Short mmCIF file of C-alpha atoms and ligand atoms in Angstrom, two decimals:
data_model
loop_
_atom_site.label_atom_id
_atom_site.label_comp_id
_atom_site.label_asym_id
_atom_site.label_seq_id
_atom_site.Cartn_x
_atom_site.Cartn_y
_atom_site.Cartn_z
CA UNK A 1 214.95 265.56 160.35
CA UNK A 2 211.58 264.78 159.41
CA UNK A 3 210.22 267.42 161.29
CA UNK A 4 213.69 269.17 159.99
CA UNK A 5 212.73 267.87 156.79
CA UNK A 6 209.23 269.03 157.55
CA UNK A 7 210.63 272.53 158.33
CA UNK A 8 212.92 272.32 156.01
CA UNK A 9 210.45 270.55 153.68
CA UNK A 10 208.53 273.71 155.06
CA UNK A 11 210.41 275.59 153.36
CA UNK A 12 210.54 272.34 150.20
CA UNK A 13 206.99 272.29 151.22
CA UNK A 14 206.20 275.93 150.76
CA UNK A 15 208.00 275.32 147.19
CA UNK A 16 205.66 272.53 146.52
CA UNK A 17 202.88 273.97 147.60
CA UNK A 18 203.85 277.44 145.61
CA UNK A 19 203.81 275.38 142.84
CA UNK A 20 200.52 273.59 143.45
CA UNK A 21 199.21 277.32 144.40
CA UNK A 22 200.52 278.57 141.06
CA UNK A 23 199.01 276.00 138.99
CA UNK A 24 195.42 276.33 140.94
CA UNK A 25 196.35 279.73 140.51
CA UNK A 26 196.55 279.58 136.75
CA UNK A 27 193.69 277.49 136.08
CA UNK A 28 192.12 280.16 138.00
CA UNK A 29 193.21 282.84 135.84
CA UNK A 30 192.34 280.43 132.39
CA UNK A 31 188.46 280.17 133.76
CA UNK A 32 188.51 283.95 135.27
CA UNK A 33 189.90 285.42 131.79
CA UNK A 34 187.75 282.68 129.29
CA UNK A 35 184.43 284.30 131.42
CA UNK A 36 186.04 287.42 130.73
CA UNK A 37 186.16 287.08 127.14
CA UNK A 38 183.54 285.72 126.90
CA UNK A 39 181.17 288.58 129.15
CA UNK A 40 183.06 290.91 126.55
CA UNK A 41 181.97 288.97 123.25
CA UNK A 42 178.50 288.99 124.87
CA UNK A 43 178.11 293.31 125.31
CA UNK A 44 179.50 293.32 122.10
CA UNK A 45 176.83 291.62 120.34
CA UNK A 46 173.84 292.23 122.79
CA UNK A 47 172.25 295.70 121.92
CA UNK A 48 175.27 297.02 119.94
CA UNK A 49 173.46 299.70 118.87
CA UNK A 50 171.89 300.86 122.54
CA UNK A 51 175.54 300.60 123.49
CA UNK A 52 176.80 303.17 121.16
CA UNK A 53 174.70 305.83 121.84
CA UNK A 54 175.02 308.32 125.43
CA UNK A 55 173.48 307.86 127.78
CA UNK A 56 172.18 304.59 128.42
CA UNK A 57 174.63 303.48 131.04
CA UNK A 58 171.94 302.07 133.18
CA UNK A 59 170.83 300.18 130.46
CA UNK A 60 174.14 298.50 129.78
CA UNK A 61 173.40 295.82 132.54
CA UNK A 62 170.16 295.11 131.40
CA UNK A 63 171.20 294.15 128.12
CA UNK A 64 173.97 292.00 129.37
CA UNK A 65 170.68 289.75 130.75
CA UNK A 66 167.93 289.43 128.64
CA UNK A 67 165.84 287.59 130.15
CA UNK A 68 165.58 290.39 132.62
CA UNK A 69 162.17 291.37 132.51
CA UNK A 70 163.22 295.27 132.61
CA UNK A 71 165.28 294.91 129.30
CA UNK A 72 161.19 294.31 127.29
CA UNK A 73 160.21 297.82 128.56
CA UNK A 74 163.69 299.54 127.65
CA UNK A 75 162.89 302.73 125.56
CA UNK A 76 163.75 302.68 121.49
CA UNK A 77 167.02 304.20 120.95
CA UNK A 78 165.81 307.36 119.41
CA UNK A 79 163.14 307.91 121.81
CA UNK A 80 163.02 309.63 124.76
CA UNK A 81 166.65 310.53 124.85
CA UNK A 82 166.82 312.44 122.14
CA UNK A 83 163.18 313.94 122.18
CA UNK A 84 163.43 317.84 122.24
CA UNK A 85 159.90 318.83 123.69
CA UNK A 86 157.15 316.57 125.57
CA UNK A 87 154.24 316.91 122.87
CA UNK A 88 153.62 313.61 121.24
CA UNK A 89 155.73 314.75 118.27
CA UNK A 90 158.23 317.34 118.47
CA UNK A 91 159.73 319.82 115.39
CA UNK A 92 163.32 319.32 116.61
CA UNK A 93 163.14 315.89 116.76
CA UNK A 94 165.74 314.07 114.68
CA UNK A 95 165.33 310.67 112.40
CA UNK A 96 161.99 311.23 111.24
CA UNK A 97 162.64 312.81 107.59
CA UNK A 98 166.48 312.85 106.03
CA UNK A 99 165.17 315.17 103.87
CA UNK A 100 164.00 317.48 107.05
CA UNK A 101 167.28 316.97 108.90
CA UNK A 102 169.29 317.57 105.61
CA UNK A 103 168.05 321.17 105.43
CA UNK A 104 166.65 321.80 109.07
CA UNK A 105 169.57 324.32 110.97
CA UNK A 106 168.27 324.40 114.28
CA UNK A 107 171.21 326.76 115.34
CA UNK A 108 170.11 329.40 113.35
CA UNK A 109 168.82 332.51 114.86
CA UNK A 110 165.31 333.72 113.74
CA UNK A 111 165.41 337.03 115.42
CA UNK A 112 167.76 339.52 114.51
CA UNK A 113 169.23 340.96 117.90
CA UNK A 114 172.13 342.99 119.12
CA UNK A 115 174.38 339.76 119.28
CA UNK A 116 174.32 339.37 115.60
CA UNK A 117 174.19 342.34 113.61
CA UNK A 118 176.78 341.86 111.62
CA UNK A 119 175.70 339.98 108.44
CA UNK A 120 177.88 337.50 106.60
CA UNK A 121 178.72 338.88 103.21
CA UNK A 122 176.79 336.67 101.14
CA UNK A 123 173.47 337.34 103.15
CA UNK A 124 174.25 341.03 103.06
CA UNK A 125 174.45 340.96 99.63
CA UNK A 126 171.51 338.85 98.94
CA UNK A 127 168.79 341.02 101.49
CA UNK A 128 170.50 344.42 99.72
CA UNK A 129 169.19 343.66 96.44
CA UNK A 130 166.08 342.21 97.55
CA UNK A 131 164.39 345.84 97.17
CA UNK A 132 167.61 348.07 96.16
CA UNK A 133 166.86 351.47 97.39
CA UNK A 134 169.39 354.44 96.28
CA UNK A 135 170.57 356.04 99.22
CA UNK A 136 172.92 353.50 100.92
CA UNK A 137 172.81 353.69 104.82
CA UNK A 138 175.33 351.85 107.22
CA UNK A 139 173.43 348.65 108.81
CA UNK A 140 175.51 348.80 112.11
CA UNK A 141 174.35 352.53 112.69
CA UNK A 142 171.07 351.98 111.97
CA UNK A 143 170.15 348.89 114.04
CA UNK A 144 172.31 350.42 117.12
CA UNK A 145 169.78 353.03 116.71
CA UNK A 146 167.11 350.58 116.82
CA UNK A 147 168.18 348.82 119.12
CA UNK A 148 167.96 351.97 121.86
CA UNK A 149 164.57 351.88 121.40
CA UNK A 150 163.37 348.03 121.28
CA UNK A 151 164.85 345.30 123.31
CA UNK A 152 167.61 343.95 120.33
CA UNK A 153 167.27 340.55 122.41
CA UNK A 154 165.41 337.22 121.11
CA UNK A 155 162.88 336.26 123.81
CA UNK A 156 163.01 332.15 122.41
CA UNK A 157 164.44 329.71 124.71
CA UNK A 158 166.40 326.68 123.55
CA UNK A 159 164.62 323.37 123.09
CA UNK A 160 163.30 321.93 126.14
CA UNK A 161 162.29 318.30 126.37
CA UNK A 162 159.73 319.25 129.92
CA UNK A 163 158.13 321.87 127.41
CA UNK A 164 155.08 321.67 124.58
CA UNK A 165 154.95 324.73 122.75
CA UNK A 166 152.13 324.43 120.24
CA UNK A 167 151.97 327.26 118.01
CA UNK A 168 149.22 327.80 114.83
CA UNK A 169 150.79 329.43 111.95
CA UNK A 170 147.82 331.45 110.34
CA UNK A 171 147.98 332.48 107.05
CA UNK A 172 145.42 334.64 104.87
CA UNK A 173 143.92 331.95 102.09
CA UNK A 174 140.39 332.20 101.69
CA UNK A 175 139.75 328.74 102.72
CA UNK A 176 140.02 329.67 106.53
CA UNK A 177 135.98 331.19 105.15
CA UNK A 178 133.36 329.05 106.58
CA UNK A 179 135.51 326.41 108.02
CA UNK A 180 135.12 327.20 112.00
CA UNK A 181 138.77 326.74 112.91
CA UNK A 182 138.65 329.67 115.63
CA UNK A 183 138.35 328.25 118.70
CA UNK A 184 141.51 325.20 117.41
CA UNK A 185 143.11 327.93 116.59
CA UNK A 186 142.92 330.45 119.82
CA UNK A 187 143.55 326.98 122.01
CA UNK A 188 147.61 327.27 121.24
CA UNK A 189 150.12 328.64 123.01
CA UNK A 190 151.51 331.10 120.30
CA UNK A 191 148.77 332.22 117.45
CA UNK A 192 150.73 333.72 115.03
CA UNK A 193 149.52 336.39 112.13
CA UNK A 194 150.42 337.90 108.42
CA UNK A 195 149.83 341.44 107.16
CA UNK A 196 146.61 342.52 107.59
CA UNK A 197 144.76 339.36 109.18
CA UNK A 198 141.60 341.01 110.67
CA UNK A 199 140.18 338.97 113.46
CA UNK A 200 137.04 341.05 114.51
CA UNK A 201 134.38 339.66 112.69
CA UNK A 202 136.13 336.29 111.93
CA UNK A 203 136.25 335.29 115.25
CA UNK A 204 134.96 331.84 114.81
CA UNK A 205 136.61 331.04 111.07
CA UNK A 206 139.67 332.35 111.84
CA UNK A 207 139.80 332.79 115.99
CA UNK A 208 140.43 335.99 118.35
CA UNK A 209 143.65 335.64 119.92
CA UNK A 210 146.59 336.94 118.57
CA UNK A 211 150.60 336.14 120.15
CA UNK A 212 152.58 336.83 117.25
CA UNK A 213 151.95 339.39 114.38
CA UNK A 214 154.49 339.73 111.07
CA UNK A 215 154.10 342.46 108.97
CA UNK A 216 156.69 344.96 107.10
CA UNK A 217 156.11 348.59 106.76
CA UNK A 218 153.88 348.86 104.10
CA UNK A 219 151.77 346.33 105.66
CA UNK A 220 151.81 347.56 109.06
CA UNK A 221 148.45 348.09 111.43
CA UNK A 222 148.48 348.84 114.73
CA UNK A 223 148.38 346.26 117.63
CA UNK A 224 147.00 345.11 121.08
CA UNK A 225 149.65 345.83 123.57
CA UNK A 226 150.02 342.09 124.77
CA UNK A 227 150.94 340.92 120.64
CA UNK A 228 154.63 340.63 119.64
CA UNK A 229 155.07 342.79 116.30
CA UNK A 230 157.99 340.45 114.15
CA UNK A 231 159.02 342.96 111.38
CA UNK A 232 159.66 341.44 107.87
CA UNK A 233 162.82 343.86 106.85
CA UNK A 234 163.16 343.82 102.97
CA UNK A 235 165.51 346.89 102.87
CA UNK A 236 167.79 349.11 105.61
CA UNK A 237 164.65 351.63 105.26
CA UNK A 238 162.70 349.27 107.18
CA UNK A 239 164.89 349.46 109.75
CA UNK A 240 164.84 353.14 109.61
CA UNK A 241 161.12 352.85 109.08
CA UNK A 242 160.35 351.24 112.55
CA UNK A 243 162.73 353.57 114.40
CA UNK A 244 161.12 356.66 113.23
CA UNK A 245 157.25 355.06 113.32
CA UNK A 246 158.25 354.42 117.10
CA UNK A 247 160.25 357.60 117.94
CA UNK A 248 159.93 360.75 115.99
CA UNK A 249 157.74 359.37 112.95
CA UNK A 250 159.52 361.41 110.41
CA UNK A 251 159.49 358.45 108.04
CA UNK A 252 155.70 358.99 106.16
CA UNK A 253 157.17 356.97 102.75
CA UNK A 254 158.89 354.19 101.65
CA UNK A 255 157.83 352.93 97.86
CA UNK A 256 154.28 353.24 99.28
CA UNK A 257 152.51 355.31 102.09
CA UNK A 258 153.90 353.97 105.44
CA UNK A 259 152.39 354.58 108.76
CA UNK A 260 153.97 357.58 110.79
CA UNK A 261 153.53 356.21 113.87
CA UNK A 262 152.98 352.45 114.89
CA UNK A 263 150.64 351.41 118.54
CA UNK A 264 152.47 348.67 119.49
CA UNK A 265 154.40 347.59 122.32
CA UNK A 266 158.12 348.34 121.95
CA UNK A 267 159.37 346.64 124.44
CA UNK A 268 157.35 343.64 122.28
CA UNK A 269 158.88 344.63 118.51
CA UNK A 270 161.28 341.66 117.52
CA UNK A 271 163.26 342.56 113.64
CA UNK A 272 163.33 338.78 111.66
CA UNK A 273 166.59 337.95 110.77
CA UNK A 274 168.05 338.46 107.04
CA UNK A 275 169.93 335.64 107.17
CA UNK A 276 167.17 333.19 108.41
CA UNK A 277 165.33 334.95 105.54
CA UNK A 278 168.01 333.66 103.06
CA UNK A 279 168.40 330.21 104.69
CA UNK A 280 164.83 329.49 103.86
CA UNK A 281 165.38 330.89 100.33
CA UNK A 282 168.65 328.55 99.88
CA UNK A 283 167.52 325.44 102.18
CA UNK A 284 164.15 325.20 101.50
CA UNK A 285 162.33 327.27 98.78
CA UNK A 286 165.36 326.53 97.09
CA UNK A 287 165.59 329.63 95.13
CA UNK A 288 161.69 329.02 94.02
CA UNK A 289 160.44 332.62 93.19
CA UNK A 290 162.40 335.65 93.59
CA UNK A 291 162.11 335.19 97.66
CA UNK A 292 159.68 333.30 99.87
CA UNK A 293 156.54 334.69 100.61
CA UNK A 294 155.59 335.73 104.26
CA UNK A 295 153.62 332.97 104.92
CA UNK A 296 156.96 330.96 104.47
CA UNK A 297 159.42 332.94 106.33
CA UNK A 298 156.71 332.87 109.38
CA UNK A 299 156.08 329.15 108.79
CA UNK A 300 159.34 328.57 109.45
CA UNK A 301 160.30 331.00 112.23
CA UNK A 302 157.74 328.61 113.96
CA UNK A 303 159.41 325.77 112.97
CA UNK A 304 162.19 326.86 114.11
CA UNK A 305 161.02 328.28 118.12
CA UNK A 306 158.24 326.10 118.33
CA UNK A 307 157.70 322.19 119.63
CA UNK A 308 154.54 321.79 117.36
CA UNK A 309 152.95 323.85 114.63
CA UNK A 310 149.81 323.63 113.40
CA UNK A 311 149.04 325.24 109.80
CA UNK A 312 145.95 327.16 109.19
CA UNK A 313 144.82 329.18 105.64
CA UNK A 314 147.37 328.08 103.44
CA UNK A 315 147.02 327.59 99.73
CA UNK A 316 144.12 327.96 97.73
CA UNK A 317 140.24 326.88 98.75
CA UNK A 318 138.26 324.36 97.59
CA UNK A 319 137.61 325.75 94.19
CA UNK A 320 141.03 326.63 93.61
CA UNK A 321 141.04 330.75 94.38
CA UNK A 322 143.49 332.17 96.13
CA UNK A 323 141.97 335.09 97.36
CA UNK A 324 142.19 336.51 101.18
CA UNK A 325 139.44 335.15 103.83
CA UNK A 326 137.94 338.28 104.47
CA UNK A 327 137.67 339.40 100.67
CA UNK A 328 134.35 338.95 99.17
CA UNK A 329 135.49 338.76 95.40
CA UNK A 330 137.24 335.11 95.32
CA UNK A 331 139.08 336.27 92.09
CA UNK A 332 140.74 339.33 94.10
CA UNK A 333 143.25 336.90 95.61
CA UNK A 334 146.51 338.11 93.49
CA UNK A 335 149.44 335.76 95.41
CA UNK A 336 149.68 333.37 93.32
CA UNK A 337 150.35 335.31 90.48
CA UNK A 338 152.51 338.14 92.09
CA UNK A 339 155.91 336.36 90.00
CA UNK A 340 157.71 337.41 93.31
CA UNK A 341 156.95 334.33 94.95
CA UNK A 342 156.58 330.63 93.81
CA UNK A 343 152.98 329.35 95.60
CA UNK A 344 152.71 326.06 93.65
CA UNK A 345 156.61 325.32 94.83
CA UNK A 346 155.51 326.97 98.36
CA UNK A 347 152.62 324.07 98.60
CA UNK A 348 154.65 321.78 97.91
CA UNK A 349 157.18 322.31 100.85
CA UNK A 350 153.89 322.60 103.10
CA UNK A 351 152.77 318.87 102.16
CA UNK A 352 156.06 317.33 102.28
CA UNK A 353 156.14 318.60 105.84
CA UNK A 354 152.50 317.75 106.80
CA UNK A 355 153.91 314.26 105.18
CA UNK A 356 156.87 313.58 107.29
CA UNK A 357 154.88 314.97 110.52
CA UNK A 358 156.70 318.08 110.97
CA UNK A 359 153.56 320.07 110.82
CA UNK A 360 149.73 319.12 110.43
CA UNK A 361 147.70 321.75 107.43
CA UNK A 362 144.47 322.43 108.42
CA UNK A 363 142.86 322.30 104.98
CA UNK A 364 139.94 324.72 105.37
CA UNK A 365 136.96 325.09 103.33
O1 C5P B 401 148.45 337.89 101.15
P1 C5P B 401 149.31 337.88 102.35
O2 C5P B 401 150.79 337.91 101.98
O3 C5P B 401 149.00 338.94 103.34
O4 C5P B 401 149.05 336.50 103.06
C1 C5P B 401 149.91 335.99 104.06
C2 C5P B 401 150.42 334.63 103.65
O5 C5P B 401 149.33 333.72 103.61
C3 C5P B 401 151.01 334.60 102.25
O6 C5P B 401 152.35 335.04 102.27
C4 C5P B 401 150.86 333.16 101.88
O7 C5P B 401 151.94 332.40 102.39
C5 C5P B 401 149.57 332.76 102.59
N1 C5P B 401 148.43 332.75 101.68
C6 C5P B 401 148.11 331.58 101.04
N2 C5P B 401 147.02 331.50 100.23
C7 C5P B 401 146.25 332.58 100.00
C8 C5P B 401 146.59 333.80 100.61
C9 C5P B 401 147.70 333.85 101.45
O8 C5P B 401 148.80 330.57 101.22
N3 C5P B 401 145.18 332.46 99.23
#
């Protein structure tokens, strides 16, 4: 019986014990589920913050420990996950300036290529009354005839965070006279160039290399075969302009003498995009002047394919003039007082950059 009981009592027994089993079992799942909690009240106010963002996985453990020695040489959250070159500052960096990131469109195409040659109406509007010319021409036509003879394609890679590409963004001011910037200048990656900027002669004011050179017709000089010509398009005869100057050169006149024929490299010749010309006007000079000079719109094509950018012979010298750096009468210097363009305003934008280290001004002489 007893054994019965025992076997039946195994069966009693195996209720007993079922029950024992269940209540160890429950106090089990009391402790297992209270450490549960209390693991998840822990990640959820340890690093909060770190948790939120991509990413940082790996991380996660660490900050469930923190006495783990690892967890004192954990990265800040903005940094190096979300840094977009490896120089010690990069352009494309965000958090550094609301202001910058309010206005910065880092999407925004700086080249004008065969993948967007339509316009949106309000640019196309805006660039056609820049300089209003009387016979009306058909964009599309004329930039797929462009576009047979230079590339049509934009040669700037996305943001890469292996990459440092330090560019100096040269403009004409008179205070690049005397101030020995050339070899700083020649040591970056992309040197880039306005209008006339000679170089022979200047070579240690002003430097000797040359990557990137921005000019529009009436401004146009001919170029070594390794420099990228950017043309500055103010009107659809521009376009036509640069077709013809590399082709048949019938074009000899647009409001001013133009060059019939153009030395540089085609397969170099990039067109700068109306509607990055107007986003600078609306974002940034903020309608400041009639449009942004050229020293603006290449400013900020650097800003916009570069990692860092360095700014040389901007703004007026030491004594206040505004004239060119290879002019010899200071007075000659007429930018500032064209009406077209809003330098004061202009100078501004360039020290509230230099001021949230977006870009560092070389001040000159
Ligand atoms: O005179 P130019 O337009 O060829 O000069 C190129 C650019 O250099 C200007 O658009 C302007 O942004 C800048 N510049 C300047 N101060 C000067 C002369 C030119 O900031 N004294």
């Amino acid at each position: 019986m007893e054994k019965g009981s025992e076997r039946g009592g195994g069966g009693g027994g195996g209720v007993r014990c079922s029950r024992r089993a269940c209540v160890l079992l429950s106090s089990l799942a009391v402790v297992f589920l209270t450490s549960l909690f209390f693991s998840v009240s822990l990640r959820g106010a340890v690093g909060f913050n770190y948790l939120e963002a991509p990413g940082w996985e790996e991380s996660r453990r660490v900050k469930l420990v923190p006495s783990y020695a690892g967890a004192h040489q954990l990265p800040l959250p903005d940094s190096p996950q979300q840094r977009t070159c490896a120089c010690p500052r990069c352009v494309g960096d965000p958090g550094v300036s609301d202001w910058f990131d309010e206005n910065y469109e880092p999407d925004i195409a700086p080249v004008w290529t065969k993948d967007n040659i339509e316009l949106p109406s309000d640019v196309y509007y805006w660039w056609v009354m820049l300089q209003p010319q009387f016979k009306p021409h058909s964009i599309h036509q004329v930039l797929l005839r462009l576009f047979q003879v230079i590339p049509g394609h934009s040669p700037y890679a996305w943001w890469d965070q292996h990459r440092c590409l330090r560019c100096a963004v040269v403009g004409n001011s008179g205070n690049l006279r005397g101030a020995a910037y050339g070899a700083t200048i020649d040591g970056h990656n992309y040197v880039m160039r306005i209008n006339l900027a000679p170089t022979v002669g200047y070579e240690e004011d002003a430097g000797s290399r040359t990557t990137h050179h921005f000019m529009y017709p009436e401004s146009a000089k001919n170029l070594a075969a390794n420099v990228s010509f950017v043309l500055v398009p103010f009107k659809t005869l521009d376009l036509l302009w640069i077709t013809s100057a590399l082709s048949t050169g019938h074009i000899r006149f647009t409001y001013a003498p133009v060059k019939q024929f153009l030395r540089v490299d085609k397969d170099k010749v990039q067109i700068f995009n109306p509607a990055f010309f107007k986003y600078i006007h609306d974002r940034w000079t903020k309608h400041h002047g009639r449009y942004p000079s050229t020293g603006m719109l290449v400013l900020f094509f650097a800003l916009h394919v570069c990692d860092e950018v360095n700014v040389f012979g901007f703004g007026a010298d030491s004594r206040g003039n505004w004239h060119h750096y290879w002019e010899q009468n200071r007075y000659s210097g007429e930018f500032r007082k064209t009406g077209v363009h809003d330098a004061d305003y202009e100078a501004q934008i360039i020290q509230r950059l230099a001021k949230v280290g977006k870009i560092t001004v070389y001040p000159g002489k």
